[in-house]
PDB file of C-alpha atoms (C1' of nucleotides) in Angstrom:
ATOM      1  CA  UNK V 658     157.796 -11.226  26.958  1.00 94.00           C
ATOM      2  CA  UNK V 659     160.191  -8.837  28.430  1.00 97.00           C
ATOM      3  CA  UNK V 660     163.041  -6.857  26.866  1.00 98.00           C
ATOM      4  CA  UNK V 661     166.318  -6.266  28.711  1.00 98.00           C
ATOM      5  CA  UNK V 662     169.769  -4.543  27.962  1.00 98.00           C
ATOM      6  CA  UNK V 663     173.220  -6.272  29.547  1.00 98.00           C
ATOM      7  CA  UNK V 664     176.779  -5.033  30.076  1.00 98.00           C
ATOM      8  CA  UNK V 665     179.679  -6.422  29.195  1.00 97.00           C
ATOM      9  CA  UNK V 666     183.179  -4.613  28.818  1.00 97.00           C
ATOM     10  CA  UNK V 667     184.622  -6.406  25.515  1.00 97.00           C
ATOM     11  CA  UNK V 668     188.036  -6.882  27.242  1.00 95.00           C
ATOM     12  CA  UNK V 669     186.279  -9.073  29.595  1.00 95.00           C
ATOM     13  CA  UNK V 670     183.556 -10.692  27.766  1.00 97.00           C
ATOM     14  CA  UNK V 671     182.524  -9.764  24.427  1.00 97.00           C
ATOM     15  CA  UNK V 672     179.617 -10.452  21.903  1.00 98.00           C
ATOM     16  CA  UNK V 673     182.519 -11.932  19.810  1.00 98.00           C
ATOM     17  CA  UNK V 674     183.400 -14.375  22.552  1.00 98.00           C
ATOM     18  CA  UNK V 675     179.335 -15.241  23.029  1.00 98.00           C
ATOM     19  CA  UNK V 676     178.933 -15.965  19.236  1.00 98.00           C
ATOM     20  CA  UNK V 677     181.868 -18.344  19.641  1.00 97.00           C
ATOM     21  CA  UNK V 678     180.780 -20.161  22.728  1.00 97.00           C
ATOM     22  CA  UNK V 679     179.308 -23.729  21.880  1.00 97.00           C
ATOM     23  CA  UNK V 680     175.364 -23.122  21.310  1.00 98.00           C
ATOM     24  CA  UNK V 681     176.319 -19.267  21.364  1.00 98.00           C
ATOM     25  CA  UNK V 682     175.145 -19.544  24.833  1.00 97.00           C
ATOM     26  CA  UNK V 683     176.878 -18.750  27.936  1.00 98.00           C
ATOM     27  CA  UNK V 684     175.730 -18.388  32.410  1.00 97.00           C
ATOM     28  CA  UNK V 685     176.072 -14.807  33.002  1.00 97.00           C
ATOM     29  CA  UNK V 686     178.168 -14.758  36.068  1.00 96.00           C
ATOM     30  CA  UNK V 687     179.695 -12.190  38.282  1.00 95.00           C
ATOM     31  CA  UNK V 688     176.781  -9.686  38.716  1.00 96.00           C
ATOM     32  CA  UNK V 689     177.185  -8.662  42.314  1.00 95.00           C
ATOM     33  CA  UNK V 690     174.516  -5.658  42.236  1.00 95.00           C
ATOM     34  CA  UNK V 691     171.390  -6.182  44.542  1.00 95.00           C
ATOM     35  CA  UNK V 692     169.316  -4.526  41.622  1.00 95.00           C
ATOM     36  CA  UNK V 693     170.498  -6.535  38.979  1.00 96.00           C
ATOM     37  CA  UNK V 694     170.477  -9.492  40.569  1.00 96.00           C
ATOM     38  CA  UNK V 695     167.318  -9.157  41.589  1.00 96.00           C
ATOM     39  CA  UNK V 696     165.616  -8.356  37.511  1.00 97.00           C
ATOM     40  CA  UNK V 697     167.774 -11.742  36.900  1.00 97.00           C
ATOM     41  CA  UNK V 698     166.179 -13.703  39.642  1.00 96.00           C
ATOM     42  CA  UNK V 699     162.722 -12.470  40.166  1.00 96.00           C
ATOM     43  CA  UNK V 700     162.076 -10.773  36.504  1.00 97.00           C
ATOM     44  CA  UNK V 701     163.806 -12.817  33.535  1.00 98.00           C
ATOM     45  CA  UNK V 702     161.881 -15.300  31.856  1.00 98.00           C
ATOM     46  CA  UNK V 703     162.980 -17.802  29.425  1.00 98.00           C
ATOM     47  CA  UNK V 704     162.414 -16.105  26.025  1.00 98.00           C
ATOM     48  CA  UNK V 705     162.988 -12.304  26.874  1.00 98.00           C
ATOM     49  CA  UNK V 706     164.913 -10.207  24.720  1.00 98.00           C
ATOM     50  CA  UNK V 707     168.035  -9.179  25.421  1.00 98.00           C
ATOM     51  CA  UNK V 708     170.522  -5.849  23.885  1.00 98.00           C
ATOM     52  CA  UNK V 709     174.236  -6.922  24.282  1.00 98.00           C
ATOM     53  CA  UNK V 710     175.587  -4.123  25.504  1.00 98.00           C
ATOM     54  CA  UNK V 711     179.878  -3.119  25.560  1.00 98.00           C
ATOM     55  CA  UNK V 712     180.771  -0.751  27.830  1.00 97.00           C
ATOM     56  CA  UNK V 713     184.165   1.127  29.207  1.00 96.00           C
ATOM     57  CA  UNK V 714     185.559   0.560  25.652  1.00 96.00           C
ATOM     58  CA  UNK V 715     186.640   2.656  22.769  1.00 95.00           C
ATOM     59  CA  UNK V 716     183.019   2.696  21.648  1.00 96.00           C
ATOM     60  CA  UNK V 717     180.398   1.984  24.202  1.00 97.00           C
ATOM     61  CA  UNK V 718     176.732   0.876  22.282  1.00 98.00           C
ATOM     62  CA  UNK V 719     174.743  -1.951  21.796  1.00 98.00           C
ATOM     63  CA  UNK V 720     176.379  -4.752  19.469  1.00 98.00           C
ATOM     64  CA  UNK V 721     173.608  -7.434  19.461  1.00 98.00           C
ATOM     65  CA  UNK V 722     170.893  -8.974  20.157  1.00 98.00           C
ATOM     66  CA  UNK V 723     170.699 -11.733  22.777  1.00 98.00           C
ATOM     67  CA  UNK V 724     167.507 -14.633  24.658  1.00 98.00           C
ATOM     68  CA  UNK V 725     167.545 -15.711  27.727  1.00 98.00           C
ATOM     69  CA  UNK V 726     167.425 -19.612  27.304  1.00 98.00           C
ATOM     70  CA  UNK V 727     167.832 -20.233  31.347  1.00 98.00           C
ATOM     71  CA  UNK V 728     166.172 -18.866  34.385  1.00 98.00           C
ATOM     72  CA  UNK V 729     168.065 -17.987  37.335  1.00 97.00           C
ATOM     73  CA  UNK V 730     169.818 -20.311  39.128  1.00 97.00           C
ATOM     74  CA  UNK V 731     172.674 -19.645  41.406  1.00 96.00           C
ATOM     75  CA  UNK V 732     176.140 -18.198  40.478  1.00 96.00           C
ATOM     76  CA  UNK V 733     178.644 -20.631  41.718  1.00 94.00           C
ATOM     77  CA  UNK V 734     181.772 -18.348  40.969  1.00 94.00           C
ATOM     78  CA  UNK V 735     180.243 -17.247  44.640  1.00 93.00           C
ATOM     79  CA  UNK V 736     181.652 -20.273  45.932  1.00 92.00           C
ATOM     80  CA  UNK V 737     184.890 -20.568  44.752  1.00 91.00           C
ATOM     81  CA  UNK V 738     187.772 -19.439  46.308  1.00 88.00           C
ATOM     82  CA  UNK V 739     189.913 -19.339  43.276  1.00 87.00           C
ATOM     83  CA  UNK V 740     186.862 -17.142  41.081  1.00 90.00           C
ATOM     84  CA  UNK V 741     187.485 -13.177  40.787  1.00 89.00           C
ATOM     85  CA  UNK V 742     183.641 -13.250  41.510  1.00 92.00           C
ATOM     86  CA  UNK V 743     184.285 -15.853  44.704  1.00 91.00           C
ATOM     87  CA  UNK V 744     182.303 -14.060  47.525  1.00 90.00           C
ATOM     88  CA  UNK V 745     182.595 -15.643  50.932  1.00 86.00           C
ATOM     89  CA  UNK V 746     178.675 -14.486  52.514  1.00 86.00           C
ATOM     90  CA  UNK V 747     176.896 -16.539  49.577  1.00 87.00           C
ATOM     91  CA  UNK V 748     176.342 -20.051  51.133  1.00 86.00           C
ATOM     92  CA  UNK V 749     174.981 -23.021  48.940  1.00 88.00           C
ATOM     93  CA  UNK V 750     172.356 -23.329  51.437  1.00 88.00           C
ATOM     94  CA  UNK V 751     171.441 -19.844  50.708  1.00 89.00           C
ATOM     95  CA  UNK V 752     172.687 -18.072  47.861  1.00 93.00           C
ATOM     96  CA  UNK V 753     173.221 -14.830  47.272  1.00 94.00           C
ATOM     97  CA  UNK V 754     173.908 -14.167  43.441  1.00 95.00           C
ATOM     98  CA  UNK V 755     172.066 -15.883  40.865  1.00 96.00           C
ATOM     99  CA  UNK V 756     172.465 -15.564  37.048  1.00 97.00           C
ATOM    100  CA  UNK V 757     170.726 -16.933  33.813  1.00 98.00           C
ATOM    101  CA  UNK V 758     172.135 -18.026  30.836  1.00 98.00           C
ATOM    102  CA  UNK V 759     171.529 -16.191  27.662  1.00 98.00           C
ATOM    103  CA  UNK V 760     172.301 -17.381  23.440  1.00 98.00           C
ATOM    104  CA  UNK V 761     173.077 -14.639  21.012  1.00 98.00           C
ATOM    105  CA  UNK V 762     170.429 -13.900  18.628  1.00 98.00           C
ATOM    106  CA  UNK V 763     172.258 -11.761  15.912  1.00 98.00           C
ATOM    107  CA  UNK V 764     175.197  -9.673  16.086  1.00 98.00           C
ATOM    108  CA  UNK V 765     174.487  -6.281  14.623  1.00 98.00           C
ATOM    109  CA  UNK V 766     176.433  -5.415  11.455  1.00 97.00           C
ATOM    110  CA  UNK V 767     177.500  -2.462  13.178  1.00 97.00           C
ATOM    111  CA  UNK V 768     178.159  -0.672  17.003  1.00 98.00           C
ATOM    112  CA  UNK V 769     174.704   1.735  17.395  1.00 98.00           C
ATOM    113  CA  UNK V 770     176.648   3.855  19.443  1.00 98.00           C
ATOM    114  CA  UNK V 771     176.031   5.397  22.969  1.00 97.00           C
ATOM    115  CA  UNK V 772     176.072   8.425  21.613  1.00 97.00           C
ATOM    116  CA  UNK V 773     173.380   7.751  18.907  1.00 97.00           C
ATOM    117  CA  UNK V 774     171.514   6.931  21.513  1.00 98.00           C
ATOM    118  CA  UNK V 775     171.298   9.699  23.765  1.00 97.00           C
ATOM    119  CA  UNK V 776     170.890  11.631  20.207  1.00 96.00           C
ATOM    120  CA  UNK V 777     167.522  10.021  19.709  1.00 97.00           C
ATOM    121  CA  UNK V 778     164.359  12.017  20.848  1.00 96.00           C
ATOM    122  CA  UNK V 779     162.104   8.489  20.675  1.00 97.00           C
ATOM    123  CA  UNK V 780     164.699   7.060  23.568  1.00 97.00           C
ATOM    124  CA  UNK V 781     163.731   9.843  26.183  1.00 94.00           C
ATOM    125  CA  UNK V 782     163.568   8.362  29.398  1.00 95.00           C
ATOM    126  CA  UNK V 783     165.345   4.719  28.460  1.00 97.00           C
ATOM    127  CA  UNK V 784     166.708   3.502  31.526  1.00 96.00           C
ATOM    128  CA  UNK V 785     170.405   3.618  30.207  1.00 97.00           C
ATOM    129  CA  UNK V 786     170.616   6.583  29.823  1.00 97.00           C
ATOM    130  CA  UNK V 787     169.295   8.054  32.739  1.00 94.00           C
ATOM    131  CA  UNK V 788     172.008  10.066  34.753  1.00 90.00           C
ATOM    132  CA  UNK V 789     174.455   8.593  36.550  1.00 89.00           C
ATOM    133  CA  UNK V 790     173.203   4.795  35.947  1.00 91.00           C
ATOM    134  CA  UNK V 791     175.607   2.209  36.803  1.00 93.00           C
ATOM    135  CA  UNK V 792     173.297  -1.303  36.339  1.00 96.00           C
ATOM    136  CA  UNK V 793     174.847  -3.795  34.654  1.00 97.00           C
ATOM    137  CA  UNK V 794     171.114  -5.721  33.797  1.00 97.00           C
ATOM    138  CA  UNK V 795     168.251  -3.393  33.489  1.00 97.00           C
ATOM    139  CA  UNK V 796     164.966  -3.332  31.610  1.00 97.00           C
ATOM    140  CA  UNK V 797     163.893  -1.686  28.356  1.00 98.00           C
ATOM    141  CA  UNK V 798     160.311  -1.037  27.155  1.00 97.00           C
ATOM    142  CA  UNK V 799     159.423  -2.760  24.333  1.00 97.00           C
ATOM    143  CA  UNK V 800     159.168   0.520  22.339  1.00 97.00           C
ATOM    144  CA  UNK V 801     163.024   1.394  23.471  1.00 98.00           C
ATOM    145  CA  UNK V 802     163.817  -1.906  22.237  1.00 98.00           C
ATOM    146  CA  UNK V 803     162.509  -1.672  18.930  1.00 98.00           C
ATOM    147  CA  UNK V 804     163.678   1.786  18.704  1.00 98.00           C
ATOM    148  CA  UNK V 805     167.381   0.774  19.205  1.00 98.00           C
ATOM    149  CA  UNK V 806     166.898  -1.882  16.466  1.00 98.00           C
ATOM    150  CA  UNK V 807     165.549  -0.213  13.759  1.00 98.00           C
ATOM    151  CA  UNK V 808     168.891   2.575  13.978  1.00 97.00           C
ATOM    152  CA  UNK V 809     170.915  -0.019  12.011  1.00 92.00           C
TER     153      UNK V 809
ATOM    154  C1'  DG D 860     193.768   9.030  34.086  1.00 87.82           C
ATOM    155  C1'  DC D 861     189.981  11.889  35.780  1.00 87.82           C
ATOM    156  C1'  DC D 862     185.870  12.338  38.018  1.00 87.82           C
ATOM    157  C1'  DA D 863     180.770  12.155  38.793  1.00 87.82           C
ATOM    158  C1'  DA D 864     177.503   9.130  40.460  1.00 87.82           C
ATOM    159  C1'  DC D 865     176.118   5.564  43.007  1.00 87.82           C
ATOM    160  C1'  DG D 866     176.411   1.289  46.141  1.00 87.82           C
ATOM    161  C1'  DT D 867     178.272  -0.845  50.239  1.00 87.82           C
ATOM    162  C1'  DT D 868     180.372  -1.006  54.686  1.00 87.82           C
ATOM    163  C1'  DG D 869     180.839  -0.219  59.346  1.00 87.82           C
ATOM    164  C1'  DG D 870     181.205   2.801  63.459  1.00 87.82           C
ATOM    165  C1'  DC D 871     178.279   4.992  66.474  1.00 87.82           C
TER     166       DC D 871
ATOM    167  C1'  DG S 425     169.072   4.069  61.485  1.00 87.82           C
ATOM    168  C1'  DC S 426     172.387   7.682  60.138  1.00 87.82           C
ATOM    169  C1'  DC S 427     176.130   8.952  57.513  1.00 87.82           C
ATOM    170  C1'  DA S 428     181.118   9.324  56.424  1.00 87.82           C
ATOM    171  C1'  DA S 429     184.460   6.751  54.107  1.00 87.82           C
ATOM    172  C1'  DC S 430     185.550   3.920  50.699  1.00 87.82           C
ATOM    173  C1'  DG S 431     185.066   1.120  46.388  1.00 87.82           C
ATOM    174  C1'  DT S 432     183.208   0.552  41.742  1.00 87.82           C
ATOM    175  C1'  DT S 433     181.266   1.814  37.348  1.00 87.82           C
ATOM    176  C1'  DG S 434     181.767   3.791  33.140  1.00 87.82           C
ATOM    177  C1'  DG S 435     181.929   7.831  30.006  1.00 87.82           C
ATOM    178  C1'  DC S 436     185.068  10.976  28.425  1.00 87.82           C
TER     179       DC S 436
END
DNA sequence: GCCAACGTTGGC
DNA sequence: GCCAACGTTGGC
């Protein structure tokens, strides 16, 4: 079992919006990062943990917990024209992106803030908050994960 | 809106 | 393959 944290920015896509998708579950589309793609496609198993994650918002922190009830397959939005994700060097034959699909868990009864985060001496070294990172799917040890969790 | 950090692109 | 220019992310 692996443990993971995801982006989202609320205004986009929000852990409101997964809780009220049929089955909670949703295809996580639109990841155009090499890196993250390449945890989705090569790394995520069906079962893995997942931190929802909201960034660029009023307050930035992890907002629930999240499976992984699909492993990767491709991400048509590639292929359309019409898609904001639509990217024309992904061919069918070949594709370039991939995504998963994941089902909320729980939403947390509260934000655990970005800031809480960084304040706590047992998430040294956590991925997210390493300087300057910009990955929108990126792995968290187990003891991270558990970590986050029990700051409710 | 600013800006630091990082990824991607493309000329050479 | 190098690297400057540009685009994006995301906190503040």
């Amino acid at each position: 079992m692996n443990y993971w944290l995801m982006k989202s920015e609320p205004d986009a896509f929000s852990i409101d919006d997964l809780a009220s998708r049929s089955g909670k579950r949703e295809p996580w589309d639109g990841v155009r990062n090499y890196q993250a793609r390449n945890f989705m496609r090569d790394d995520m198993k069906k079962g893995d943990q997942v931190l929802f994650y909201h960034s660029s918002c009023a307050e930035p922190g992890v907002v629930g917990v999240a499976r992984v009830v699909k492993e990767a397959y491709p991400d048509a939005t590639a292929f359309d024209p019409e898609s904001k994700y639509f990217d024309p060097k992904s061919d069918p034959d070949k594709p370039r992106w991939f995504m998963v699909d994941i089902q909320l868990v729980r939403k947390l009864k509260r934000v655990i803030t970005l800031a809480e985060l960084k304040q706590n001496p047992q998430l040294e070294g956590m991925r997210l908050l390493a300087r300057g990172n910009r990955l929108s799917v990126m792995p968290v040890e187990k003891e991270h994960f558990d970590t986050v969790l029990s700051m409710l």
